[in-house]
Amino acid sequence: MAGKLLREFGSPEAIFSASLTALEGHRLPAAVAQAIHSRQPMSAAAKELAQVEAAGCRLLTWDEPQYPLRLREIYDPPPLLYVRGNVELLARHLIAIVGTRRPTPYGNQMAEKLSKDLADRGLVIVSGLARGIDASAHNGALKSPSGATIAVLGCGIDVVYPKENKKIFEQIEQCGAIISEFPIGSFPAPQNFPIRNRIIAGAGLGVVCVEGAQYSGSLITSRLAMEFGREVYGVPGNATQPLSFGPNQLIKQGAKLVTGWEDVVEELPTAVRAELMPIENTSSEERSLLVEEALAPTERPIYALLSFDDARQVDQLVEESGLNSSEVLATLFNLEMRGVVRQLPGKQFVKVLL
């Protein structure tokens, strides 16, 4: 509604100077029209500006050059964004990575790897700072030496939600940007997140869905991106896994199937692709083969028993390898130190996507 009024009147000053009849003529509820005409919100706005300054953030209006160009194109862009961190990132090429809050190890690794690879090539990664895939996407971008990421909140920009992502929040504030359209101190109410998702869907060049069940928010975000005319991508998953429904369904509906960063970049406009020069020529498969060739003979049997998407417990590896537990644990420790194996809770291990 605020965006529609701004388009009709041209500026906030014109809205507050309009007659009551003019305001009611735009189908505003009588109480809202009377509140605007009385100019009572002006005192609340002054208080909000003081809180913004105290919080160390800034306000970005949709007529400023740093405002995401593509976000202006959607039906109901937020007229105002609260920003912490590097506001200049919002004007760069953005790509969103979304998914479930309860991912599989495979989903977490794919989100992190895709995010890092795309960030390495100059794309700014956008996600929602939720637990699960969102957190992995932000972490992947933060691992890139030149990468950057933007977190879109469903609460006030001074509220860390979920609390477990406080460290990521602080890292993004230093190396990226945090944005929200909700006033200072806003509670992360459930109804805020579908509103937040339209920013994730509309701000960038496209949306990559990694994992999501049939009615997940990530699937809704991806469908919003389709409505906005954005590129939509799906990372395929095991058809028997409920969390694979979202991306697999999107692929059936025409989304681009993604197994690596190349699949994302090749769908982007020619001018954008020209800016995203590859930093290396070896494929993921080639890098995996190089790793296996570099392993010691005692490490290869253990590495061969592991996979990217199915975590294996130490007891399983002892039984299947024929080695004793001390040998298996020592080998896993060496592989983990070299960054080719990752330990999950419960003494479970998976290969790291390279």
mmCIF file of C-alpha atoms in Angstrom:
data_model
loop_
_atom_site.group_PDB
_atom_site.id
_atom_site.type_symbol
_atom_site.label_atom_id
_atom_site.label_comp_id
_atom_site.label_asym_id
_atom_site.label_seq_id
_atom_site.Cartn_x
_atom_site.Cartn_y
_atom_site.Cartn_z
ATOM 1 C CA MET A 1 0.000 0.000 0.000
ATOM 2 C CA ALA A 2 2.857 2.418 0.843
ATOM 3 C CA GLY A 3 4.494 1.729 -2.511
ATOM 4 C CA LYS A 4 1.234 2.341 -4.364
ATOM 5 C CA LEU A 5 0.749 5.682 -2.584
ATOM 6 C CA LEU A 6 4.286 6.763 -3.390
ATOM 7 C CA ARG A 7 3.781 5.923 -7.047
ATOM 8 C CA GLU A 8 0.510 7.871 -7.121
ATOM 9 C CA PHE A 9 1.659 10.950 -5.180
ATOM 10 C CA GLY A 10 5.354 10.971 -6.096
ATOM 11 C CA SER A 11 6.872 11.598 -2.649
ATOM 12 C CA PRO A 12 6.171 11.180 1.083
ATOM 13 C CA GLU A 13 5.749 14.952 1.399
ATOM 14 C CA ALA A 14 3.001 14.907 -1.219
ATOM 15 C CA ILE A 15 1.203 12.093 0.612
ATOM 16 C CA PHE A 16 1.156 13.938 3.935
ATOM 17 C CA SER A 17 0.114 17.163 2.206
ATOM 18 C CA ALA A 18 -2.789 15.534 0.357
ATOM 19 C CA SER A 19 -6.394 16.277 1.250
ATOM 20 C CA LEU A 20 -8.484 13.731 3.098
ATOM 21 C CA THR A 21 -10.659 13.338 0.006
ATOM 22 C CA ALA A 22 -7.616 12.568 -2.163
ATOM 23 C CA LEU A 23 -6.381 9.982 0.298
ATOM 24 C CA GLU A 24 -9.760 8.279 0.591
ATOM 25 C CA GLY A 25 -9.970 8.311 -3.204
ATOM 26 C CA HIS A 26 -7.101 5.801 -3.245
ATOM 27 C CA ARG A 27 -9.210 3.281 -1.322
ATOM 28 C CA LEU A 28 -7.425 3.761 1.974
ATOM 29 C CA PRO A 29 -9.383 2.712 5.059
ATOM 30 C CA ALA A 30 -10.942 5.784 6.656
ATOM 31 C CA ALA A 31 -8.879 5.446 9.848
ATOM 32 C CA VAL A 32 -5.607 5.213 7.878
ATOM 33 C CA ALA A 33 -6.489 8.194 5.665
ATOM 34 C CA GLN A 34 -7.388 10.282 8.739
ATOM 35 C CA ALA A 35 -4.148 9.315 10.530
ATOM 36 C CA ILE A 36 -2.051 10.373 7.515
ATOM 37 C CA HIS A 37 -3.993 13.611 7.089
ATOM 38 C CA SER A 38 -3.522 14.458 10.778
ATOM 39 C CA ARG A 39 0.273 14.083 10.360
ATOM 40 C CA GLN A 40 0.398 12.123 13.620
ATOM 41 C CA PRO A 41 2.822 9.555 12.105
ATOM 42 C CA MET A 42 5.433 12.300 11.782
ATOM 43 C CA SER A 43 6.313 12.142 15.494
ATOM 44 C CA ALA A 44 6.589 8.340 15.311
ATOM 45 C CA ALA A 45 8.881 8.727 12.283
ATOM 46 C CA ALA A 46 11.151 11.101 14.201
ATOM 47 C CA LYS A 47 11.397 8.570 17.037
ATOM 48 C CA GLU A 48 12.179 5.788 14.558
ATOM 49 C CA LEU A 49 14.949 7.859 12.959
ATOM 50 C CA ALA A 50 16.552 8.348 16.368
ATOM 51 C CA GLN A 51 16.449 4.569 16.942
ATOM 52 C CA VAL A 52 17.988 3.934 13.508
ATOM 53 C CA GLU A 53 20.888 6.220 14.360
ATOM 54 C CA ALA A 54 21.348 4.556 17.749
ATOM 55 C CA ALA A 55 21.363 1.100 16.115
ATOM 56 C CA GLY A 56 24.191 2.118 13.777
ATOM 57 C CA CYS A 57 22.275 1.434 10.579
ATOM 58 C CA ARG A 58 20.886 3.580 7.789
ATOM 59 C CA LEU A 59 17.679 3.922 5.812
ATOM 60 C CA LEU A 60 17.693 3.375 2.067
ATOM 61 C CA THR A 61 14.789 4.715 0.014
ATOM 62 C CA TRP A 62 13.802 3.234 -3.316
ATOM 63 C CA ASP A 63 14.878 6.321 -5.249
ATOM 64 C CA GLU A 64 18.519 6.065 -4.125
ATOM 65 C CA PRO A 65 21.135 4.568 -6.494
ATOM 66 C CA GLN A 66 22.143 1.812 -4.045
ATOM 67 C CA TYR A 67 18.588 0.429 -3.895
ATOM 68 C CA PRO A 68 18.507 -2.949 -5.723
ATOM 69 C CA LEU A 69 17.485 -2.130 -9.287
ATOM 70 C CA ARG A 70 15.590 -5.366 -9.841
ATOM 71 C CA LEU A 71 13.706 -5.049 -6.566
ATOM 72 C CA ARG A 72 12.131 -1.838 -7.863
ATOM 73 C CA GLU A 73 10.603 -3.870 -10.712
ATOM 74 C CA ILE A 74 8.349 -6.102 -8.585
ATOM 75 C CA TYR A 75 4.712 -5.285 -7.884
ATOM 76 C CA ASP A 76 5.149 -4.174 -4.268
ATOM 77 C CA PRO A 77 8.787 -3.239 -3.551
ATOM 78 C CA PRO A 78 9.506 -1.989 -0.025
ATOM 79 C CA PRO A 79 9.729 1.805 -0.234
ATOM 80 C CA LEU A 80 12.272 1.788 2.576
ATOM 81 C CA LEU A 81 15.033 -0.621 3.617
ATOM 82 C CA TYR A 82 16.964 -0.646 6.892
ATOM 83 C CA VAL A 83 20.615 -1.507 6.130
ATOM 84 C CA ARG A 84 23.594 -2.555 8.235
ATOM 85 C CA GLY A 85 26.995 -3.163 6.671
ATOM 86 C CA ASN A 86 28.067 -2.387 3.121
ATOM 87 C CA VAL A 87 25.104 -0.735 1.375
ATOM 88 C CA GLU A 88 27.005 -0.693 -1.950
ATOM 89 C CA LEU A 89 26.564 -4.485 -2.242
ATOM 90 C CA LEU A 90 22.845 -4.032 -2.924
ATOM 91 C CA ALA A 91 23.623 -2.477 -6.310
ATOM 92 C CA ARG A 92 25.726 -5.458 -7.466
ATOM 93 C CA HIS A 93 24.652 -8.697 -9.197
ATOM 94 C CA LEU A 94 22.719 -10.761 -6.631
ATOM 95 C CA ILE A 95 21.678 -14.415 -6.605
ATOM 96 C CA ALA A 96 19.535 -16.015 -3.887
ATOM 97 C CA ILE A 97 20.086 -19.453 -2.358
ATOM 98 C CA VAL A 98 17.204 -20.826 -0.290
ATOM 99 C CA GLY A 99 16.138 -24.095 1.292
ATOM 100 C CA THR A 100 14.839 -25.950 4.287
ATOM 101 C CA ARG A 101 15.684 -25.248 7.919
ATOM 102 C CA ARG A 102 16.317 -28.986 8.450
ATOM 103 C CA PRO A 103 18.618 -29.990 5.598
ATOM 104 C CA THR A 104 20.465 -33.214 4.948
ATOM 105 C CA PRO A 105 24.285 -33.231 5.020
ATOM 106 C CA TYR A 106 24.161 -33.266 1.197
ATOM 107 C CA GLY A 107 21.933 -30.186 1.156
ATOM 108 C CA ASN A 108 24.193 -28.262 3.527
ATOM 109 C CA GLN A 109 27.278 -29.101 1.489
ATOM 110 C CA MET A 110 25.659 -28.198 -1.838
ATOM 111 C CA ALA A 111 24.426 -24.848 -0.482
ATOM 112 C CA GLU A 112 27.824 -23.995 0.972
ATOM 113 C CA LYS A 113 29.783 -25.072 -2.106
ATOM 114 C CA LEU A 114 27.486 -23.357 -4.612
ATOM 115 C CA SER A 115 27.520 -20.208 -2.539
ATOM 116 C CA LYS A 116 31.312 -20.113 -2.290
ATOM 117 C CA ASP A 117 31.821 -20.902 -5.981
ATOM 118 C CA LEU A 118 29.346 -18.222 -7.081
ATOM 119 C CA ALA A 119 30.796 -15.696 -4.635
ATOM 120 C CA ASP A 120 34.279 -16.485 -5.977
ATOM 121 C CA ARG A 121 33.002 -15.335 -9.350
ATOM 122 C CA GLY A 122 31.629 -12.024 -8.180
ATOM 123 C CA LEU A 123 27.981 -12.764 -7.410
ATOM 124 C CA VAL A 124 26.597 -11.529 -4.089
ATOM 125 C CA ILE A 125 24.721 -14.302 -2.273
ATOM 126 C CA VAL A 126 21.307 -13.425 -0.817
ATOM 127 C CA SER A 127 19.505 -15.543 1.768
ATOM 128 C CA GLY A 128 17.331 -15.215 4.843
ATOM 129 C CA LEU A 129 19.697 -15.964 7.779
ATOM 130 C CA ALA A 130 17.471 -18.857 8.878
ATOM 131 C CA ARG A 131 19.011 -22.033 10.273
ATOM 132 C CA GLY A 132 19.793 -24.766 7.756
ATOM 133 C CA ILE A 133 20.331 -23.980 4.070
ATOM 134 C CA ASP A 134 20.270 -20.199 4.593
ATOM 135 C CA ALA A 135 23.082 -20.391 7.146
ATOM 136 C CA SER A 136 25.116 -22.689 4.885
ATOM 137 C CA ALA A 137 24.675 -20.293 1.950
ATOM 138 C CA HIS A 138 25.885 -17.331 4.008
ATOM 139 C CA ASN A 139 28.809 -19.366 5.374
ATOM 140 C CA GLY A 140 29.849 -20.435 1.880
ATOM 141 C CA ALA A 141 29.981 -16.835 0.668
ATOM 142 C CA LEU A 142 31.927 -15.780 3.764
ATOM 143 C CA LYS A 143 34.549 -18.463 3.011
ATOM 144 C CA SER A 144 35.244 -16.908 -0.377
ATOM 145 C CA PRO A 145 38.276 -14.576 -0.204
ATOM 146 C CA SER A 146 36.468 -11.917 -2.224
ATOM 147 C CA GLY A 147 32.898 -13.056 -1.568
ATOM 148 C CA ALA A 148 30.006 -11.116 -0.098
ATOM 149 C CA THR A 149 26.544 -11.975 1.172
ATOM 150 C CA ILE A 150 23.315 -10.185 2.074
ATOM 151 C CA ALA A 151 20.928 -11.390 4.797
ATOM 152 C CA VAL A 152 17.263 -10.396 4.477
ATOM 153 C CA LEU A 153 15.534 -10.428 7.873
ATOM 154 C CA GLY A 154 11.938 -11.094 8.804
ATOM 155 C CA CYS A 155 12.294 -8.919 11.914
ATOM 156 C CA GLY A 156 13.834 -5.623 12.971
ATOM 157 C CA ILE A 157 17.408 -5.101 11.856
ATOM 158 C CA ASP A 158 18.494 -4.923 15.502
ATOM 159 C CA VAL A 159 17.041 -8.375 16.277
ATOM 160 C CA VAL A 160 19.180 -11.508 15.810
ATOM 161 C CA TYR A 161 16.953 -14.418 14.804
ATOM 162 C CA PRO A 162 17.541 -17.261 15.287
ATOM 163 C CA LYS A 163 19.886 -16.640 18.222
ATOM 164 C CA GLU A 164 22.170 -19.476 17.111
ATOM 165 C CA ASN A 165 23.125 -17.430 14.036
ATOM 166 C CA LYS A 166 24.503 -14.507 16.068
ATOM 167 C CA LYS A 167 28.064 -15.213 14.904
ATOM 168 C CA ILE A 168 27.003 -15.286 11.239
ATOM 169 C CA PHE A 169 25.005 -12.072 11.796
ATOM 170 C CA GLU A 170 28.137 -10.345 13.094
ATOM 171 C CA GLN A 171 30.302 -11.688 10.257
ATOM 172 C CA ILE A 172 27.817 -10.519 7.628
ATOM 173 C CA GLU A 173 27.658 -7.074 9.194
ATOM 174 C CA GLN A 174 31.441 -6.858 8.795
ATOM 175 C CA CYS A 175 31.779 -8.498 5.353
ATOM 176 C CA GLY A 176 28.376 -8.039 3.758
ATOM 177 C CA ALA A 177 25.038 -6.398 4.401
ATOM 178 C CA ILE A 178 21.947 -7.047 6.517
ATOM 179 C CA ILE A 179 18.629 -5.601 5.344
ATOM 180 C CA SER A 180 15.042 -5.475 6.569
ATOM 181 C CA GLU A 181 11.883 -3.545 5.793
ATOM 182 C CA PHE A 182 10.520 -3.979 9.319
ATOM 183 C CA PRO A 183 10.855 -1.214 11.937
ATOM 184 C CA ILE A 184 13.493 -1.299 14.672
ATOM 185 C CA GLY A 185 12.685 -3.864 17.355
ATOM 186 C CA SER A 186 10.112 -5.783 15.256
ATOM 187 C CA PHE A 187 9.494 -9.290 16.593
ATOM 188 C CA PRO A 188 10.090 -12.181 14.107
ATOM 189 C CA ALA A 189 6.379 -12.957 13.758
ATOM 190 C CA PRO A 190 5.415 -15.852 11.418
ATOM 191 C CA GLN A 191 3.545 -13.548 9.033
ATOM 192 C CA ASN A 192 6.720 -11.513 8.454
ATOM 193 C CA PHE A 193 8.566 -14.251 6.599
ATOM 194 C CA PRO A 194 6.356 -14.563 3.497
ATOM 195 C CA ILE A 195 6.635 -10.751 3.244
ATOM 196 C CA ARG A 196 10.425 -11.010 3.611
ATOM 197 C CA ASN A 197 10.598 -13.748 0.952
ATOM 198 C CA ARG A 198 9.425 -11.447 -1.841
ATOM 199 C CA ILE A 199 12.592 -9.375 -1.297
ATOM 200 C CA ILE A 200 14.770 -12.489 -1.562
ATOM 201 C CA ALA A 201 12.897 -13.528 -4.721
ATOM 202 C CA GLY A 202 12.865 -10.109 -6.368
ATOM 203 C CA ALA A 203 16.182 -8.484 -5.506
ATOM 204 C CA GLY A 204 18.485 -10.604 -7.641
ATOM 205 C CA LEU A 205 18.984 -12.327 -10.960
ATOM 206 C CA GLY A 206 17.526 -15.621 -9.763
ATOM 207 C CA VAL A 207 16.827 -18.069 -6.956
ATOM 208 C CA VAL A 208 18.507 -21.431 -6.336
ATOM 209 C CA CYS A 209 16.396 -23.909 -4.332
ATOM 210 C CA VAL A 210 18.579 -26.538 -2.664
ATOM 211 C CA GLU A 211 16.173 -28.547 -0.489
ATOM 212 C CA GLY A 212 12.571 -27.993 0.577
ATOM 213 C CA ALA A 213 9.487 -30.029 1.362
ATOM 214 C CA GLN A 214 6.153 -29.707 -0.440
ATOM 215 C CA TYR A 215 4.890 -26.696 1.515
ATOM 216 C CA SER A 216 8.189 -25.085 2.427
ATOM 217 C CA GLY A 217 8.892 -21.372 2.354
ATOM 218 C CA SER A 218 11.759 -21.979 -0.088
ATOM 219 C CA LEU A 219 9.302 -23.362 -2.647
ATOM 220 C CA ILE A 220 7.086 -20.296 -2.189
ATOM 221 C CA THR A 221 10.109 -18.019 -2.646
ATOM 222 C CA SER A 222 11.072 -19.849 -5.846
ATOM 223 C CA ARG A 223 7.559 -19.533 -7.243
ATOM 224 C CA LEU A 224 7.559 -15.834 -6.431
ATOM 225 C CA ALA A 225 10.792 -15.560 -8.417
ATOM 226 C CA MET A 226 9.036 -17.202 -11.375
ATOM 227 C CA GLU A 227 6.227 -14.642 -11.121
ATOM 228 C CA PHE A 228 8.812 -11.838 -11.071
ATOM 229 C CA GLY A 229 10.480 -13.177 -14.218
ATOM 230 C CA ARG A 230 13.657 -14.255 -12.445
ATOM 231 C CA GLU A 231 15.756 -17.321 -13.235
ATOM 232 C CA VAL A 232 14.819 -20.286 -11.031
ATOM 233 C CA TYR A 233 17.177 -23.179 -10.343
ATOM 234 C CA GLY A 234 16.790 -26.481 -8.530
ATOM 235 C CA VAL A 235 19.458 -28.739 -7.044
ATOM 236 C CA PRO A 236 18.149 -32.277 -7.701
ATOM 237 C CA GLY A 237 17.777 -34.639 -4.767
ATOM 238 C CA ASN A 238 16.861 -38.210 -3.916
ATOM 239 C CA ALA A 239 13.285 -38.739 -5.114
ATOM 240 C CA THR A 240 12.455 -40.747 -1.971
ATOM 241 C CA GLN A 241 13.457 -37.867 0.325
ATOM 242 C CA PRO A 242 10.606 -35.474 1.268
ATOM 243 C CA LEU A 243 13.098 -32.589 1.285
ATOM 244 C CA SER A 244 13.822 -33.204 -2.400
ATOM 245 C CA PHE A 245 10.213 -32.473 -3.393
ATOM 246 C CA GLY A 246 10.714 -28.712 -3.747
ATOM 247 C CA PRO A 247 13.706 -28.575 -6.107
ATOM 248 C CA ASN A 248 12.630 -31.694 -8.027
ATOM 249 C CA GLN A 249 9.163 -30.223 -8.568
ATOM 250 C CA LEU A 250 10.638 -26.917 -9.729
ATOM 251 C CA ILE A 251 12.841 -28.764 -12.223
ATOM 252 C CA LYS A 252 9.766 -30.594 -13.569
ATOM 253 C CA GLN A 253 8.107 -27.193 -14.011
ATOM 254 C CA GLY A 254 11.020 -25.809 -16.028
ATOM 255 C CA ALA A 255 13.598 -24.654 -13.488
ATOM 256 C CA LYS A 256 17.245 -25.129 -14.473
ATOM 257 C CA LEU A 257 18.817 -28.259 -12.970
ATOM 258 C CA VAL A 258 21.943 -27.291 -11.013
ATOM 259 C CA THR A 259 24.882 -29.469 -10.059
ATOM 260 C CA GLY A 260 27.531 -26.726 -10.050
ATOM 261 C CA TRP A 261 28.115 -22.989 -10.359
ATOM 262 C CA GLU A 262 28.413 -23.249 -14.152
ATOM 263 C CA ASP A 263 24.731 -24.225 -14.410
ATOM 264 C CA VAL A 264 23.741 -21.016 -12.626
ATOM 265 C CA VAL A 265 26.020 -18.641 -14.507
ATOM 266 C CA GLU A 266 25.215 -19.924 -17.996
ATOM 267 C CA GLU A 267 21.559 -18.875 -17.619
ATOM 268 C CA LEU A 268 22.406 -15.280 -16.708
ATOM 269 C CA PRO A 269 22.275 -12.372 -19.180
ATOM 270 C CA THR A 270 25.265 -12.158 -21.523
ATOM 271 C CA ALA A 271 26.506 -8.896 -20.031
ATOM 272 C CA VAL A 272 26.479 -10.391 -16.537
ATOM 273 C CA ARG A 273 28.215 -13.590 -17.645
ATOM 274 C CA ALA A 274 30.993 -11.547 -19.214
ATOM 275 C CA GLU A 275 31.760 -10.057 -15.792
ATOM 276 C CA LEU A 276 31.865 -13.395 -13.999
ATOM 277 C CA MET A 277 35.170 -14.804 -15.201
ATOM 278 C CA PRO A 278 36.025 -18.321 -13.966
ATOM 279 C CA ILE A 279 38.911 -18.495 -11.528
ATOM 280 C CA GLU A 280 39.873 -22.081 -12.313
ATOM 281 C CA ASN A 281 39.485 -24.571 -15.129
ATOM 282 C CA THR A 282 39.262 -27.875 -13.278
ATOM 283 C CA SER A 283 35.845 -29.410 -12.713
ATOM 284 C CA SER A 284 34.590 -30.804 -9.404
ATOM 285 C CA GLU A 285 35.052 -34.362 -10.721
ATOM 286 C CA GLU A 286 38.636 -33.616 -11.748
ATOM 287 C CA ARG A 287 39.398 -32.158 -8.326
ATOM 288 C CA SER A 288 37.944 -35.265 -6.634
ATOM 289 C CA LEU A 289 40.160 -37.523 -8.735
ATOM 290 C CA LEU A 290 43.204 -35.433 -7.852
ATOM 291 C CA VAL A 291 42.377 -35.776 -4.152
ATOM 292 C CA GLU A 292 42.000 -39.555 -4.399
ATOM 293 C CA GLU A 293 45.316 -39.861 -6.225
ATOM 294 C CA ALA A 294 47.002 -37.862 -3.450
ATOM 295 C CA LEU A 295 45.707 -40.112 -0.659
ATOM 296 C CA ALA A 296 47.963 -42.589 1.104
ATOM 297 C CA PRO A 297 47.223 -46.282 0.394
ATOM 298 C CA THR A 298 45.885 -46.684 3.945
ATOM 299 C CA GLU A 299 43.484 -43.726 3.486
ATOM 300 C CA ARG A 300 41.897 -44.746 0.187
ATOM 301 C CA PRO A 301 39.692 -47.599 1.523
ATOM 302 C CA ILE A 302 38.135 -45.347 4.176
ATOM 303 C CA TYR A 303 37.652 -42.452 1.733
ATOM 304 C CA ALA A 304 36.028 -44.838 -0.778
ATOM 305 C CA LEU A 305 33.473 -45.966 1.836
ATOM 306 C CA LEU A 306 32.278 -42.408 2.414
ATOM 307 C CA SER A 307 29.826 -40.447 0.267
ATOM 308 C CA PHE A 308 28.661 -36.846 -0.084
ATOM 309 C CA ASP A 309 25.025 -37.366 0.900
ATOM 310 C CA ASP A 310 24.951 -40.352 3.279
ATOM 311 C CA ALA A 311 26.738 -39.909 6.606
ATOM 312 C CA ARG A 312 28.538 -43.024 7.871
ATOM 313 C CA GLN A 313 29.213 -43.840 11.509
ATOM 314 C CA VAL A 314 32.621 -44.964 12.739
ATOM 315 C CA ASP A 315 31.288 -48.431 13.670
ATOM 316 C CA GLN A 316 30.054 -48.939 10.102
ATOM 317 C CA LEU A 317 33.424 -47.943 8.695
ATOM 318 C CA VAL A 318 35.253 -50.307 11.088
ATOM 319 C CA GLU A 319 32.996 -53.201 10.065
ATOM 320 C CA GLU A 320 33.203 -52.563 6.319
ATOM 321 C CA SER A 321 36.906 -51.701 6.126
ATOM 322 C CA GLY A 322 38.209 -54.573 8.237
ATOM 323 C CA LEU A 323 40.419 -52.128 10.172
ATOM 324 C CA ASN A 324 40.299 -51.611 13.916
ATOM 325 C CA SER A 325 38.652 -48.540 15.427
ATOM 326 C CA SER A 326 41.975 -46.823 16.250
ATOM 327 C CA GLU A 327 43.137 -47.093 12.641
ATOM 328 C CA VAL A 328 39.804 -45.823 11.301
ATOM 329 C CA LEU A 329 39.689 -42.864 13.704
ATOM 330 C CA ALA A 330 43.288 -41.899 12.946
ATOM 331 C CA THR A 331 42.596 -42.021 9.197
ATOM 332 C CA LEU A 332 39.410 -39.976 9.544
ATOM 333 C CA PHE A 333 41.268 -37.396 11.605
ATOM 334 C CA ASN A 334 43.929 -37.044 8.895
ATOM 335 C CA LEU A 335 41.299 -36.732 6.156
ATOM 336 C CA GLU A 336 39.382 -34.158 8.182
ATOM 337 C CA MET A 337 42.542 -32.096 8.728
ATOM 338 C CA ARG A 338 43.106 -32.077 4.948
ATOM 339 C CA GLY A 339 39.590 -30.752 4.376
ATOM 340 C CA VAL A 340 38.290 -33.683 2.309
ATOM 341 C CA VAL A 341 36.109 -35.224 5.039
ATOM 342 C CA ARG A 342 33.725 -33.556 7.480
ATOM 343 C CA GLN A 343 32.596 -34.848 10.871
ATOM 344 C CA LEU A 344 28.911 -34.463 11.807
ATOM 345 C CA PRO A 345 27.298 -34.866 15.255
ATOM 346 C CA GLY A 346 27.250 -38.452 16.533
ATOM 347 C CA LYS A 347 30.664 -39.406 15.118
ATOM 348 C CA GLN A 348 29.293 -39.488 11.581
ATOM 349 C CA PHE A 349 31.393 -38.601 8.519
ATOM 350 C CA VAL A 350 30.784 -37.453 4.940
ATOM 351 C CA LYS A 351 32.983 -36.465 2.005
ATOM 352 C CA VAL A 352 33.391 -32.749 1.350
ATOM 353 C CA LEU A 353 32.295 -31.483 -2.051
ATOM 354 C CA LEU A 354 35.370 -30.080 -3.779
#
